[in-house]
Short mmCIF file of C-alpha atoms and ligand atoms in Angstrom, two decimals:
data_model
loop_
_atom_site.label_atom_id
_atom_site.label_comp_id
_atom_site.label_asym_id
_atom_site.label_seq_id
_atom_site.Cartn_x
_atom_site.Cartn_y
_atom_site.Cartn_z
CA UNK A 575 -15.56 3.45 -25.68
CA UNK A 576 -14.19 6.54 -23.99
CA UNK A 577 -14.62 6.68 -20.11
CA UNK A 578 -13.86 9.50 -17.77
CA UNK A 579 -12.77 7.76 -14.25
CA UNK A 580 -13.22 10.30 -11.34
CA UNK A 581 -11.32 9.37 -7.91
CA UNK A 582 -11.25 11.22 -4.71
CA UNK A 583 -11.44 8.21 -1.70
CA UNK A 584 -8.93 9.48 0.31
CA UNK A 585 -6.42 12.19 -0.44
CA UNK A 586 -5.52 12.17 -4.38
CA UNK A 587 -7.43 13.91 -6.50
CA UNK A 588 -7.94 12.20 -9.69
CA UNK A 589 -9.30 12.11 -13.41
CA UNK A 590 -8.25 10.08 -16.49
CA UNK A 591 -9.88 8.91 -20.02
CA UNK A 592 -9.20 5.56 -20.53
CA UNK A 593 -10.22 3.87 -23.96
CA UNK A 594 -11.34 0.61 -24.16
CA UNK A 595 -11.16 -0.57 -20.68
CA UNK A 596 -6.51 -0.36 -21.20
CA UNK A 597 -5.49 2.12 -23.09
CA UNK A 598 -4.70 5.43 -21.47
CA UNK A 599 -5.24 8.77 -22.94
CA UNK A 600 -4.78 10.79 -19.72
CA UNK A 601 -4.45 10.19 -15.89
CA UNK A 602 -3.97 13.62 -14.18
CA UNK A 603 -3.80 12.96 -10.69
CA UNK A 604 -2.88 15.66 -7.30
CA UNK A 605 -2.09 13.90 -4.55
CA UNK A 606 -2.60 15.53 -0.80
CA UNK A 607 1.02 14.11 0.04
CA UNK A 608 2.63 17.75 1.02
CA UNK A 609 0.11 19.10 2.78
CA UNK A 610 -0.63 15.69 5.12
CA UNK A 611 3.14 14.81 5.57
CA UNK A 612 3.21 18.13 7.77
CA UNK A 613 1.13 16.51 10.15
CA UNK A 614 2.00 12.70 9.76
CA UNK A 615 -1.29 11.48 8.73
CA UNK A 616 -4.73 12.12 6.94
CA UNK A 617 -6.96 15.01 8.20
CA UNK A 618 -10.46 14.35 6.73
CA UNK A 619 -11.68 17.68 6.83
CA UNK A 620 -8.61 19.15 5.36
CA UNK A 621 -8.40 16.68 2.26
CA UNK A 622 -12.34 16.97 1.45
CA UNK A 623 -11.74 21.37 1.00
CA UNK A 624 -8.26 20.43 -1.10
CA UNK A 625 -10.35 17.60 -3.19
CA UNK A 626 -13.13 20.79 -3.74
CA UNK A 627 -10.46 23.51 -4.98
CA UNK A 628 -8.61 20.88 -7.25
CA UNK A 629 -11.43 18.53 -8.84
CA UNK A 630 -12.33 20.65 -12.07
CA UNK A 631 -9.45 21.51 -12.78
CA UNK A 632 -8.02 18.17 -12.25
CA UNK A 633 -10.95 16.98 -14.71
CA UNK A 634 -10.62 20.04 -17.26
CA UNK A 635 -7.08 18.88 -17.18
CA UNK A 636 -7.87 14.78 -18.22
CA UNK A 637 -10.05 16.28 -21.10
CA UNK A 638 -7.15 18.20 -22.34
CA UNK A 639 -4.30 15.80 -22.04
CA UNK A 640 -6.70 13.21 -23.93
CA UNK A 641 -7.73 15.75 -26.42
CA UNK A 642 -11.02 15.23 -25.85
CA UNK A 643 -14.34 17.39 -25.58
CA UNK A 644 -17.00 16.01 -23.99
CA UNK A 645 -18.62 14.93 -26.89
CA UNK A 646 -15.54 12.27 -27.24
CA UNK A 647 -16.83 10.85 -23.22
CA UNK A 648 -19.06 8.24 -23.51
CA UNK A 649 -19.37 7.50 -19.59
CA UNK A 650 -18.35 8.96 -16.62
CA UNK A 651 -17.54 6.35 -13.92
CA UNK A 652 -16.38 7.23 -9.40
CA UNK A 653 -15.34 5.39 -6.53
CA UNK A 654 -18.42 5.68 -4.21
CA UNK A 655 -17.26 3.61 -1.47
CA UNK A 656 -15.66 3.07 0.75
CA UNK A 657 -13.10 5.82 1.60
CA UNK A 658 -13.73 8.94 3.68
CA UNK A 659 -16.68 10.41 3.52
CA UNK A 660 -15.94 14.04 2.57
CA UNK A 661 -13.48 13.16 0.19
CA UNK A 662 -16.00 10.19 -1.69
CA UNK A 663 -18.67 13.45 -1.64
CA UNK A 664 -16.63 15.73 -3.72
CA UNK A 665 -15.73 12.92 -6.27
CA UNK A 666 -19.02 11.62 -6.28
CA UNK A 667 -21.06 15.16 -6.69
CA UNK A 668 -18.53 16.49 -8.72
CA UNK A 669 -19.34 12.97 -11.09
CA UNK A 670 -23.11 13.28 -10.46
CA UNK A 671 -23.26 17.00 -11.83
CA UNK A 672 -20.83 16.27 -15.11
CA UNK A 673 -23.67 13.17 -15.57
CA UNK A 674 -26.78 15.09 -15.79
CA UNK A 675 -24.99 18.39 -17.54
CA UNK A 676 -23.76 16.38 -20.04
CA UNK A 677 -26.46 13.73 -20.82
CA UNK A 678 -23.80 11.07 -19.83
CA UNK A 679 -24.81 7.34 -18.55
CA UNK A 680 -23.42 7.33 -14.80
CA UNK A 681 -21.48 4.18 -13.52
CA UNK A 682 -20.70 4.16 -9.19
CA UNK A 683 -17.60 1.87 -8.49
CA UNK A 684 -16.39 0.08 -5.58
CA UNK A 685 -12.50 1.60 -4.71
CA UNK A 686 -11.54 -2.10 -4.44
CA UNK A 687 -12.60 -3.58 -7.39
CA UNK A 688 -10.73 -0.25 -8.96
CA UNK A 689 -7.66 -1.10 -7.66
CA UNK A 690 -7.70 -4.77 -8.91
CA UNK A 691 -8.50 -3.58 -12.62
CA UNK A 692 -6.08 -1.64 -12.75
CA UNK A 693 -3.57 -4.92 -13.67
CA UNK A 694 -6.02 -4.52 -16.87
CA UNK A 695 -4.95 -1.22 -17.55
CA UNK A 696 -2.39 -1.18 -20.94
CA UNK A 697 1.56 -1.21 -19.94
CA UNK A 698 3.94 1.74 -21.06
CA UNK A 699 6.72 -0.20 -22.80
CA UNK A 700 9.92 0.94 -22.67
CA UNK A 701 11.65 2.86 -25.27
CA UNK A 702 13.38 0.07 -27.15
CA UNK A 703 11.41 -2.75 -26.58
CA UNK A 704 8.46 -2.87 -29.60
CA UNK A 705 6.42 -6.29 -29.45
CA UNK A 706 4.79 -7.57 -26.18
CA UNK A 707 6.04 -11.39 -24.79
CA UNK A 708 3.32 -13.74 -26.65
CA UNK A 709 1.27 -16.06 -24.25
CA UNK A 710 3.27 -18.89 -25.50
CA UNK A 711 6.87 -17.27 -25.13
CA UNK A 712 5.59 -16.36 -21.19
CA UNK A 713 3.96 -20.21 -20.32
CA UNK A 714 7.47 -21.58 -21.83
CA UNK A 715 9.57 -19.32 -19.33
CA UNK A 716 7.64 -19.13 -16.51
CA UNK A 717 10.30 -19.87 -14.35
CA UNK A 718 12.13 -17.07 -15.80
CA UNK A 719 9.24 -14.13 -16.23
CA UNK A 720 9.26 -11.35 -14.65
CA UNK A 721 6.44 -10.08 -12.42
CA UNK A 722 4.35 -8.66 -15.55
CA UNK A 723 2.32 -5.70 -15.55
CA UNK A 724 -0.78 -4.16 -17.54
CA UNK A 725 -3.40 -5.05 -20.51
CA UNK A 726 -3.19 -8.82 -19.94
CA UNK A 727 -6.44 -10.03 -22.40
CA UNK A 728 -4.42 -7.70 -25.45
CA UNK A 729 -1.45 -9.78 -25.50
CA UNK A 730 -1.14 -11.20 -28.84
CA UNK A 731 -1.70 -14.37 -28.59
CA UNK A 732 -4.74 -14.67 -26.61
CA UNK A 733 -5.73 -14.39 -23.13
CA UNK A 734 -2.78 -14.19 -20.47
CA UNK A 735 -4.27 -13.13 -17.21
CA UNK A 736 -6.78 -15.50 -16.85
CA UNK A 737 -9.67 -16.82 -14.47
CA UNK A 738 -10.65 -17.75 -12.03
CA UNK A 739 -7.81 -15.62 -10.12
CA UNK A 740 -6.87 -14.16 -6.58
CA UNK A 741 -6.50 -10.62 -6.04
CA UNK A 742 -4.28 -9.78 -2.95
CA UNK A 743 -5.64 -6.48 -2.48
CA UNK A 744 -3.35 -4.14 0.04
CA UNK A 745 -3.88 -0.51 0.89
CA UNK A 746 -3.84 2.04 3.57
CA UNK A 747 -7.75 0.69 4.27
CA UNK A 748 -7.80 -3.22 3.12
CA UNK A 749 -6.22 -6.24 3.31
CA UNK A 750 -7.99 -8.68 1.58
CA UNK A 751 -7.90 -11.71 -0.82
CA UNK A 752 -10.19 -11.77 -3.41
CA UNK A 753 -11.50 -15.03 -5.49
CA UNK A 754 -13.02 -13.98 -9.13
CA UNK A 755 -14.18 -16.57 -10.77
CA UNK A 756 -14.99 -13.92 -13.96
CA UNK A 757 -14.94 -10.51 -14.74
CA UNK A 758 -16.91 -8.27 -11.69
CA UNK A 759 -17.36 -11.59 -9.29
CA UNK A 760 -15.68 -11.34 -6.49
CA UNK A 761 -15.93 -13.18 -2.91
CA UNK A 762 -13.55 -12.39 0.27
CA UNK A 763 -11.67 -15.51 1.00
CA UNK A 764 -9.45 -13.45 3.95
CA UNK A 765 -9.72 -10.13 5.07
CA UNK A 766 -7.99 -8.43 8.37
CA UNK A 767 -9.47 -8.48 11.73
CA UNK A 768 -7.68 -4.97 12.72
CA UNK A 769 -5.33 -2.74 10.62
CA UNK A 770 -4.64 -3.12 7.00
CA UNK A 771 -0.99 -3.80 6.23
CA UNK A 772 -0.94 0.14 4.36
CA UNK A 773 -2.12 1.17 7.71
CA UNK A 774 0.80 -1.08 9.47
CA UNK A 775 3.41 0.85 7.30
CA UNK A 776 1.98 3.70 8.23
CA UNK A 777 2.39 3.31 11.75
CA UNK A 778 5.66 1.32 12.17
CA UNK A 779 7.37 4.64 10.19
CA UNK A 780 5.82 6.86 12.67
CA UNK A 781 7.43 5.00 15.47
CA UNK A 782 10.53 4.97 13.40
CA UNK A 783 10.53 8.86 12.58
CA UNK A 784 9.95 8.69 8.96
CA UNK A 785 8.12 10.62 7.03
CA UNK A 786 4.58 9.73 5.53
CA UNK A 787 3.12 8.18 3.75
CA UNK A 788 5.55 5.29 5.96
CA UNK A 789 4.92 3.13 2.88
CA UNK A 790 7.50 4.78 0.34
CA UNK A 791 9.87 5.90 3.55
CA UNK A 792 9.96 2.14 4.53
CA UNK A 793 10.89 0.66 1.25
CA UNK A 794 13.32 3.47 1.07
CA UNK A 795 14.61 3.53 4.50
CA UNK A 796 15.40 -0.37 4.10
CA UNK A 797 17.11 -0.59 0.87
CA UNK A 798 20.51 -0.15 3.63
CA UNK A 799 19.57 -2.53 6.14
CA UNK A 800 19.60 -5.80 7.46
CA UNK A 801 16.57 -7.05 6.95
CA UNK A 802 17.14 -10.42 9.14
CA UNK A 803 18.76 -8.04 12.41
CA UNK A 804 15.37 -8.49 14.24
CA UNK A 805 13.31 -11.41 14.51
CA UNK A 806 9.55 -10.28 14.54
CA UNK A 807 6.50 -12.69 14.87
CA UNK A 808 4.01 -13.87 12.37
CA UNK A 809 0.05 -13.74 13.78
CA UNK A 810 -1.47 -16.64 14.64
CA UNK A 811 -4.91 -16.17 12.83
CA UNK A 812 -7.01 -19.12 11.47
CA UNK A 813 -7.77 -19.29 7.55
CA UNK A 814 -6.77 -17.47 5.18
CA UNK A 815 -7.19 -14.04 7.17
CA UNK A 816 -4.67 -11.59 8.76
CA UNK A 817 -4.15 -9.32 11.29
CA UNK A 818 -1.31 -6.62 11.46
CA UNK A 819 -1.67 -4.67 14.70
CA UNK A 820 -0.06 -7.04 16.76
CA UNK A 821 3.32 -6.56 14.29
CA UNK A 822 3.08 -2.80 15.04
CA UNK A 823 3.10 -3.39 18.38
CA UNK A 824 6.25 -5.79 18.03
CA UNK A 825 8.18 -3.46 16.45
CA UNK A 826 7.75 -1.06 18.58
CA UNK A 827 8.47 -3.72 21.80
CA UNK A 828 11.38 -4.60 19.78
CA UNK A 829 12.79 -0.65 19.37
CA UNK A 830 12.10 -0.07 23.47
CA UNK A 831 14.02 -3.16 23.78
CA UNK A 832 16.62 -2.41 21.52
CA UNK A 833 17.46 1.13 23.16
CA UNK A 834 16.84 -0.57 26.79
CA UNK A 835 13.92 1.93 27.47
CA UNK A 836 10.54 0.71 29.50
CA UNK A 837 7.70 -0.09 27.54
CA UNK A 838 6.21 2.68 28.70
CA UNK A 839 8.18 5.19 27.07
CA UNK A 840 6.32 6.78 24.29
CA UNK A 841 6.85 5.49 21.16
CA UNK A 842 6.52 9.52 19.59
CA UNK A 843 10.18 10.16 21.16
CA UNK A 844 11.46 6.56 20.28
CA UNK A 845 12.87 8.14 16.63
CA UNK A 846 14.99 10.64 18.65
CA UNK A 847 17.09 7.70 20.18
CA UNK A 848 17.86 5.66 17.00
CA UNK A 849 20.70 5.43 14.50
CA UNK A 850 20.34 5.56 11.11
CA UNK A 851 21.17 1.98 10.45
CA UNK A 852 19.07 0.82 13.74
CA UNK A 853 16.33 2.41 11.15
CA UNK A 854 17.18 1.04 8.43
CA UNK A 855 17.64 -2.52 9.82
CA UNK A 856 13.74 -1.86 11.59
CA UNK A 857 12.34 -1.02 8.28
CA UNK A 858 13.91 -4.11 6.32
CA UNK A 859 13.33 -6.05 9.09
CA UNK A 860 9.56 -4.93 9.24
CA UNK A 861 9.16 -5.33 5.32
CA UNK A 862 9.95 -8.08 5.08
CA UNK A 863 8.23 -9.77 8.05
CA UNK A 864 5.12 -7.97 6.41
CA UNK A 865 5.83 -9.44 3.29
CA UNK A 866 5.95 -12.69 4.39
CA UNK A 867 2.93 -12.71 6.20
CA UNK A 868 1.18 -11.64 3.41
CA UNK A 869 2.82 -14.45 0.63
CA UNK A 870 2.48 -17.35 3.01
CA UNK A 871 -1.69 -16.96 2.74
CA UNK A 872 -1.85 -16.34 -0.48
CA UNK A 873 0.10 -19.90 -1.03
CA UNK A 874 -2.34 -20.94 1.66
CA UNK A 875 -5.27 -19.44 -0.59
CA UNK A 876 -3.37 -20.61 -3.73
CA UNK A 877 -3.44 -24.39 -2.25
CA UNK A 878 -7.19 -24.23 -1.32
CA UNK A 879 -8.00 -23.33 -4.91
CA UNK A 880 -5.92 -25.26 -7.08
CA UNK A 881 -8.11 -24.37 -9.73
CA UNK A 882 -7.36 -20.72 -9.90
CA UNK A 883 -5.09 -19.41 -12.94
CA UNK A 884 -3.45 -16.26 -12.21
CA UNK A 885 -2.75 -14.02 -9.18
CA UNK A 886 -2.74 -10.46 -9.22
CA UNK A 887 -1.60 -7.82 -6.22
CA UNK A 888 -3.66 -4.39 -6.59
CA UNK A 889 -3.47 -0.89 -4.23
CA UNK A 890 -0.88 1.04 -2.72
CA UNK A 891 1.16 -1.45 -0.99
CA UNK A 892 1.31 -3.30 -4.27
CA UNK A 893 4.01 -0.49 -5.32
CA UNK A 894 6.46 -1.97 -3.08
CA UNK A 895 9.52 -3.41 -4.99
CA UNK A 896 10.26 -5.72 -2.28
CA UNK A 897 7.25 -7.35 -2.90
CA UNK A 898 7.31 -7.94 -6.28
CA UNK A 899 10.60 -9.44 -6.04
CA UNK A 900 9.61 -12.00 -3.09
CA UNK A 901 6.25 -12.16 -4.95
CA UNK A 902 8.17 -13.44 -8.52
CA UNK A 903 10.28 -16.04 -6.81
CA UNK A 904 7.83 -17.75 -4.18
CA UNK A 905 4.44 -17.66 -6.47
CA UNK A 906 5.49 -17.40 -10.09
CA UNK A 907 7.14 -20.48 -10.08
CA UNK A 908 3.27 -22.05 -9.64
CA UNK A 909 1.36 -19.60 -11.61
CA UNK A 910 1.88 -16.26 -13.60
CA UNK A 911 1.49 -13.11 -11.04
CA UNK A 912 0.78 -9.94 -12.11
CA UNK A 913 1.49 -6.00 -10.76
CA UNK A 914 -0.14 -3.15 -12.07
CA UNK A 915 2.61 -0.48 -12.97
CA UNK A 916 3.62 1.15 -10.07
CA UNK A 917 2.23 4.70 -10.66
CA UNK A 918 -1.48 2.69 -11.24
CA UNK A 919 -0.96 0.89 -7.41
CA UNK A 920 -2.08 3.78 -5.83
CA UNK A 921 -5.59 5.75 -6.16
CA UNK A 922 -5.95 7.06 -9.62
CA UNK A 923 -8.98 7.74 -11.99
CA UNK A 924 -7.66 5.33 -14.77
CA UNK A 925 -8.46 2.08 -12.69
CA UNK A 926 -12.12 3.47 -12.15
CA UNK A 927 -12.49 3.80 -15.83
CA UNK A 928 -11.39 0.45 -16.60
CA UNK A 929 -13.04 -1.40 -13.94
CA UNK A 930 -16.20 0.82 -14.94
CA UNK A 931 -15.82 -0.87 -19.21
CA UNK A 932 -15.65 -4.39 -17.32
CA UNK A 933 -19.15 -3.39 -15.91
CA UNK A 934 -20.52 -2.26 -19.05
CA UNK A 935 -19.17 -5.09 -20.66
CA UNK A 936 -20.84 -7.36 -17.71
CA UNK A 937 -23.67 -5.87 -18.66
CA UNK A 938 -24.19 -3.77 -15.53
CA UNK A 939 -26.56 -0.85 -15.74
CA UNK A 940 -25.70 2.78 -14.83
CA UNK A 941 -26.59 4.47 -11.47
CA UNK A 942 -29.24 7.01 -11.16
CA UNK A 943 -26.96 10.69 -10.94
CA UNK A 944 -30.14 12.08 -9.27
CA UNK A 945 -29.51 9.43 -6.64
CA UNK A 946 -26.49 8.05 -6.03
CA UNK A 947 -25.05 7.88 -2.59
CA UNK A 948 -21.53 7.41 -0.90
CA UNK A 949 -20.52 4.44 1.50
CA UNK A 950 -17.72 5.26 3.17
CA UNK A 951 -17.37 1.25 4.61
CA UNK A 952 -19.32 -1.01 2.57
CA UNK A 953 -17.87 -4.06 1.45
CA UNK A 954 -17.28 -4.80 -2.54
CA UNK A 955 -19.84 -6.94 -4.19
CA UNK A 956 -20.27 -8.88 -7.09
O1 LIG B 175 -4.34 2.30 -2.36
P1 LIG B 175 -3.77 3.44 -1.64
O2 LIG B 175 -3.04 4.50 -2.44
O3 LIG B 175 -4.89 4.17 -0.82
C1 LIG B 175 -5.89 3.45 -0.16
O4 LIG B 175 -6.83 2.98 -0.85
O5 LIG B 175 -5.70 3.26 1.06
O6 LIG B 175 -2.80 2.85 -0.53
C2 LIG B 175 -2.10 3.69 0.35
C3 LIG B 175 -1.20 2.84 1.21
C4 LIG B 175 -0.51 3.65 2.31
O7 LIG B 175 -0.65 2.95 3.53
C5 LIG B 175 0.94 3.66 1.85
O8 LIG B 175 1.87 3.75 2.92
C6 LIG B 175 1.05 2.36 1.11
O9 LIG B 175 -0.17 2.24 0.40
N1 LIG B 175 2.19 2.33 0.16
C7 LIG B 175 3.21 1.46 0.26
C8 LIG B 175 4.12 1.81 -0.79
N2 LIG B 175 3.58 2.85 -1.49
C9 LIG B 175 2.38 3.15 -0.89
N3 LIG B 175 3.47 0.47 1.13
C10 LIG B 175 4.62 -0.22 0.98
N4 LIG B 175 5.52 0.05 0.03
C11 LIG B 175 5.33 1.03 -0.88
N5 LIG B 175 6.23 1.28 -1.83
ZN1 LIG B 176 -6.76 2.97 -2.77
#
């Protein structure tokens, strides 16, 4: 089963065919990056027109690279919610359209339950390496494995990523941890009470003069600094959610304090004041007090459901190679963890496809494409 997966939630435009619910045949994606780094942030507006000019091609393009027609596309699957609202318009329209011109069942996904299928979605292996580890060969080192990517249920010798799981799902818009107890059910065990850790990134590079997305210039910025230099406090919050605005705000206490300036001095001309390595030893510093906060609750989360199998990080954050290095050594040593390969952490249409064959496979019906609508907040459901 071929499936075209159409994503536009925020500021990449993106198409791919993916076969089968794993295997790839194209992901063409445009991000927004150059034109949004100019101004240090997302401009709603400004990414729905560059999602419009972009789309078909962006889809003519996914046909191509797949060598398909559309008589080869036996769905058509889009994020419609949550995301901004412009942006989920063009994607969803553009999906709607493509539906009804080409007699093509319609499937409307949530952007989160994308991003968490995308650990489904098949691994590119390496050059010289020809035969996947076996489930047996990964349960006998677990101690040893390495944070594993891609097509877990294909591995030869059985199933691999298994349920009931956690999904740690981080982005620019979300921090949340998932419980599925099967394929498409899911049910919020923690989510954030103000900004999502993406956002956090976001911010604390900003105050640090770096370049968006702060994400990438973070992780960057801190592979030359000392990531223990300043101490930075963990939230207090209750269960198993989190909150992150209060860290921005400690960085940015810490940098005033750092440079001796009031904390009234605006935090837009802190950058102009700091060293390079004062940077760098913010950013690691920042990281990995992010990091942290997000591994402690998902041990918390991993300890109140003993019963779960696998964990598995999903969305933009989950790039981070920080992460996936604290990630291997605190949690694999319990239970096998799994990263979707870095390009698929961010938005991209090949995650909408595959989470898309999970719901055909669940035996969810299409959407109407006279009728569908966009929810640019709604919560994912099972
Ligand atoms: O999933 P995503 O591409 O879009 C949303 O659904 O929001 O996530 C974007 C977020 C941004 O906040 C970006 O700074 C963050 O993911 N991000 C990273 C890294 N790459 C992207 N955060 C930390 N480390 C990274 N390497
Ligand atoms: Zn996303």
């Amino acid at each position: 089963m071929k499936i075209l997966g159409i994503e536009t939630s925020c500021d990449e435009t993106a198409a791919a065919i993916v076969e089968d619910g794993s295997k790839i045949l194209s992901n063409v994606v445009v991000s927004q990056i150059d034109i949004f780094a100019e101004y240090g942030g997302v401009i709603p507006e400004v990414a729905a027109r560059s999602h419009l000019e972009v789309m078909m091609p962006v889809v003519q393009k996914a046909l191509e690279d797949a060598k398909c027609t559309w008589s080869d596309i036996d769905a058509i699957a889009v994020t419609y919610a949550p995301g901004l609202l412009g942006s989920l318009l063009i994607g969803t329209l553009t999906a709607r359209t493509l539906a009804i011109l080409h007699d093509k069942p319609l499937y409307a996904v949530h952007h989160l339950k994308s991003h968490v299928y995308a650990n489904w979605l098949e691994v590119e292996m390496p050059k010289n390496v020809h035969s996947r580890p076996s489930c047996e060969d990964a349960s006998k080192k677990s101690e040893a494995l390495p944070v594993t990517t891609g097509e877990r249920e294909r591995v030869e010798n059985g199933p691999f990523l298994t349920f009931p799981l956690l999904a740690l799902v981080i982005s620019g818009g979300h921090t949340q941890i998932l419980y599925m107890p099967a394929h498409n059910k899911f049910e919020i065990i923690g989510t954030t009470h103000d900004d999502a850790v993406g956002e956090c990134f976001d911010k604390v590079a900003k105050i640090l003069g770096l370049p968006y997305p702060g994400g990438p210039s973070i992780a960057k910025a801190a592979t030359n600094g000392d990531e223990n230099k300043y101490k930075l406090p963990h939230p207090k919050v209750d269960n198993l959610d989190f909150s992150f605005s209060g860290l921005k705000t400690a960085v940015l206490r810490a940098v005033q304090k750092e440079l001796g300036l009031p904390i009234s001095h605006p935090s837009h001309d802190l950058k102009n004041h700091l060293s390079e390595q004062q940077v760098a030893d913010f950013a690691a510093s920042f990281q990995k007090t992010a990091i942290d906060i997000l591994l402690e609750k998902l041990e918390k989360a991993r300890e109140q459901h003993p019963e779960v199998k696998s964990i598995v990080f999903a969305g933009g954050v989950s790039a981070n190679q920080k992460l996936r290095e604290m990630a291997g050594h605190s949690l694999q040593k319990n239970l096998p963890v799994f990263f979707p390969e870095a390009k698929f952490s961010g938005d991209n249409g090949a995650m909408v496809a595959a989470a898309a064959y999970y719901e055909i496979q669940s035996g969810i019906e299409p959407t109407n494409p006279y009728k569908l609508n966009i929810y640019p907040r709604i919560e994912i459901t099972c």
